[in-house]
Amino acid sequence: MGMQIHVPVFRHFEKLASEILAICCTQNRYLSHQLLVRELSEFGNTTLFCLADENNLMDFMGQTCCQTKLNAIWKGHMALYTSSLKVMSRNAWKTVK
C-alpha cells in the first residue's frame, strides 16, 4: 500500500494533529467539523476522516470533535438535544415518502 512510516514518528504526528484539532474545536466547533469533511486536494481530494480511517488513527478519531461530527452525520445533522419523539417522527416520515 502506501509508504511505511516509523511508528513512533507516526504516533507523534497523530498526537499533534489531535491536539491541534482540540484547540480548533474549542475556538470554533462548526469550522472544525467542516475541516474534518472538507476534501483536501493536497492529499488526493480525500478528507481528514478518510485519512484517519485509512491509517487507523484511533486516538485522532476518538477526539470529541470527531465524535460529535460523526454523531451529527449518523443522526442526519440533528441536534444532540433533539427529543426521541421528534427523531421517531422524522424516521416515520422518511418511510412514508
Tab-separated table of C-alpha atoms in Angstrom:
chain	number	residue	atom	x	y	z
A	1	MET	CA	0.000	0.000	0.000
A	2	GLY	CA	1.442	3.420	0.942
A	3	MET	CA	4.819	4.331	2.307
A	4	GLN	CA	5.638	2.898	5.730
A	5	ILE	CA	6.462	5.395	8.460
A	6	HIS	CA	8.334	4.597	11.646
A	7	VAL	CA	5.608	4.032	14.294
A	8	PRO	CA	6.892	6.475	16.976
A	9	VAL	CA	7.089	9.270	14.364
A	10	PHE	CA	3.655	8.328	13.053
A	11	ARG	CA	2.119	8.445	16.546
A	12	HIS	CA	3.858	11.747	17.296
A	13	PHE	CA	2.145	13.411	14.340
A	14	GLU	CA	-1.186	11.825	15.245
A	15	LYS	CA	-0.832	13.310	18.736
A	16	LEU	CA	-0.006	16.747	17.279
A	17	ALA	CA	-2.994	16.573	14.926
A	18	SER	CA	-5.259	15.590	17.829
A	19	GLU	CA	-4.014	18.476	19.964
A	20	ILE	CA	-4.469	20.989	17.150
A	21	LEU	CA	-7.963	19.701	16.413
A	22	ALA	CA	-8.907	20.018	20.089
A	23	ILE	CA	-7.736	23.643	20.135
A	24	CYS	CA	-9.574	24.421	16.888
A	25	CYS	CA	-12.758	22.799	18.160
A	26	THR	CA	-12.595	24.876	21.340
A	27	GLN	CA	-12.304	28.031	19.250
A	28	ASN	CA	-14.944	27.188	16.617
A	29	ARG	CA	-16.692	23.809	16.603
A	30	TYR	CA	-18.572	24.452	13.344
A	31	LEU	CA	-15.437	25.244	11.322
A	32	SER	CA	-13.591	22.334	12.923
A	33	HIS	CA	-16.394	19.985	11.897
A	34	GLN	CA	-16.214	21.363	8.352
A	35	LEU	CA	-12.456	20.804	8.291
A	36	LEU	CA	-12.963	17.099	9.061
A	37	VAL	CA	-15.111	16.541	5.964
A	38	ARG	CA	-13.544	19.029	3.539
A	39	GLU	CA	-11.874	17.425	0.525
A	40	LEU	CA	-8.157	18.208	0.551
A	41	SER	CA	-6.716	18.499	-2.948
A	42	GLU	CA	-3.196	18.273	-1.493
A	43	PHE	CA	-3.982	14.705	-0.388
A	44	GLY	CA	-5.814	13.387	-3.434
A	45	ASN	CA	-9.191	15.001	-2.694
A	46	THR	CA	-9.685	12.963	0.438
A	47	THR	CA	-10.897	14.145	3.851
A	48	LEU	CA	-9.313	14.097	7.277
A	49	PHE	CA	-11.863	11.460	8.274
A	50	CYS	CA	-10.808	9.250	5.355
A	51	LEU	CA	-7.108	9.737	6.116
A	52	ALA	CA	-7.682	8.869	9.777
A	53	ASP	CA	-9.719	5.801	8.858
A	54	GLU	CA	-7.262	4.525	6.247
A	55	ASN	CA	-4.385	4.874	8.707
A	56	ASN	CA	-6.236	3.516	11.747
A	57	LEU	CA	-5.785	6.739	13.748
A	58	MET	CA	-7.987	5.742	16.665
A	59	ASP	CA	-6.656	8.437	19.029
A	60	PHE	CA	-7.460	11.116	16.454
A	61	MET	CA	-10.906	9.660	15.724
A	62	GLY	CA	-11.581	9.446	19.454
A	63	GLN	CA	-11.338	13.228	19.828
A	64	THR	CA	-14.532	14.936	20.952
A	65	CYS	CA	-14.627	16.985	17.748
A	66	CYS	CA	-14.530	13.868	15.567
A	67	GLN	CA	-17.110	12.076	17.679
A	68	THR	CA	-19.555	14.979	17.689
A	69	LYS	CA	-19.235	15.329	13.892
A	70	LEU	CA	-19.778	11.590	13.429
A	71	ASN	CA	-22.834	11.751	15.687
A	72	ALA	CA	-24.211	14.613	13.603
A	73	ILE	CA	-23.638	12.624	10.406
A	74	TRP	CA	-25.196	9.443	11.805
A	75	LYS	CA	-28.184	11.325	13.164
A	76	GLY	CA	-28.764	13.233	9.931
A	77	HIS	CA	-27.387	16.530	11.313
A	78	MET	CA	-29.967	16.634	14.083
A	79	ALA	CA	-29.023	18.414	17.255
A	80	LEU	CA	-27.948	16.171	20.121
A	81	TYR	CA	-30.795	17.540	22.253
A	82	THR	CA	-33.492	16.563	19.728
A	83	SER	CA	-36.228	14.611	21.503
A	84	SER	CA	-36.737	10.890	20.822
A	85	LEU	CA	-40.280	11.614	19.654
A	86	LYS	CA	-39.010	14.032	17.023
A	87	VAL	CA	-36.406	11.508	15.838
A	88	MET	CA	-39.049	8.760	15.591
A	89	SER	CA	-41.484	11.016	13.727
A	90	ARG	CA	-38.715	12.052	11.329
A	91	ASN	CA	-37.874	8.411	10.613
A	92	ALA	CA	-41.567	7.578	10.158
A	93	TRP	CA	-41.900	10.476	7.698
A	94	LYS	CA	-38.953	9.137	5.676
A	95	THR	CA	-40.650	5.744	5.479
A	96	VAL	CA	-43.916	7.242	4.238
A	97	LYS	CA	-42.243	9.198	1.418
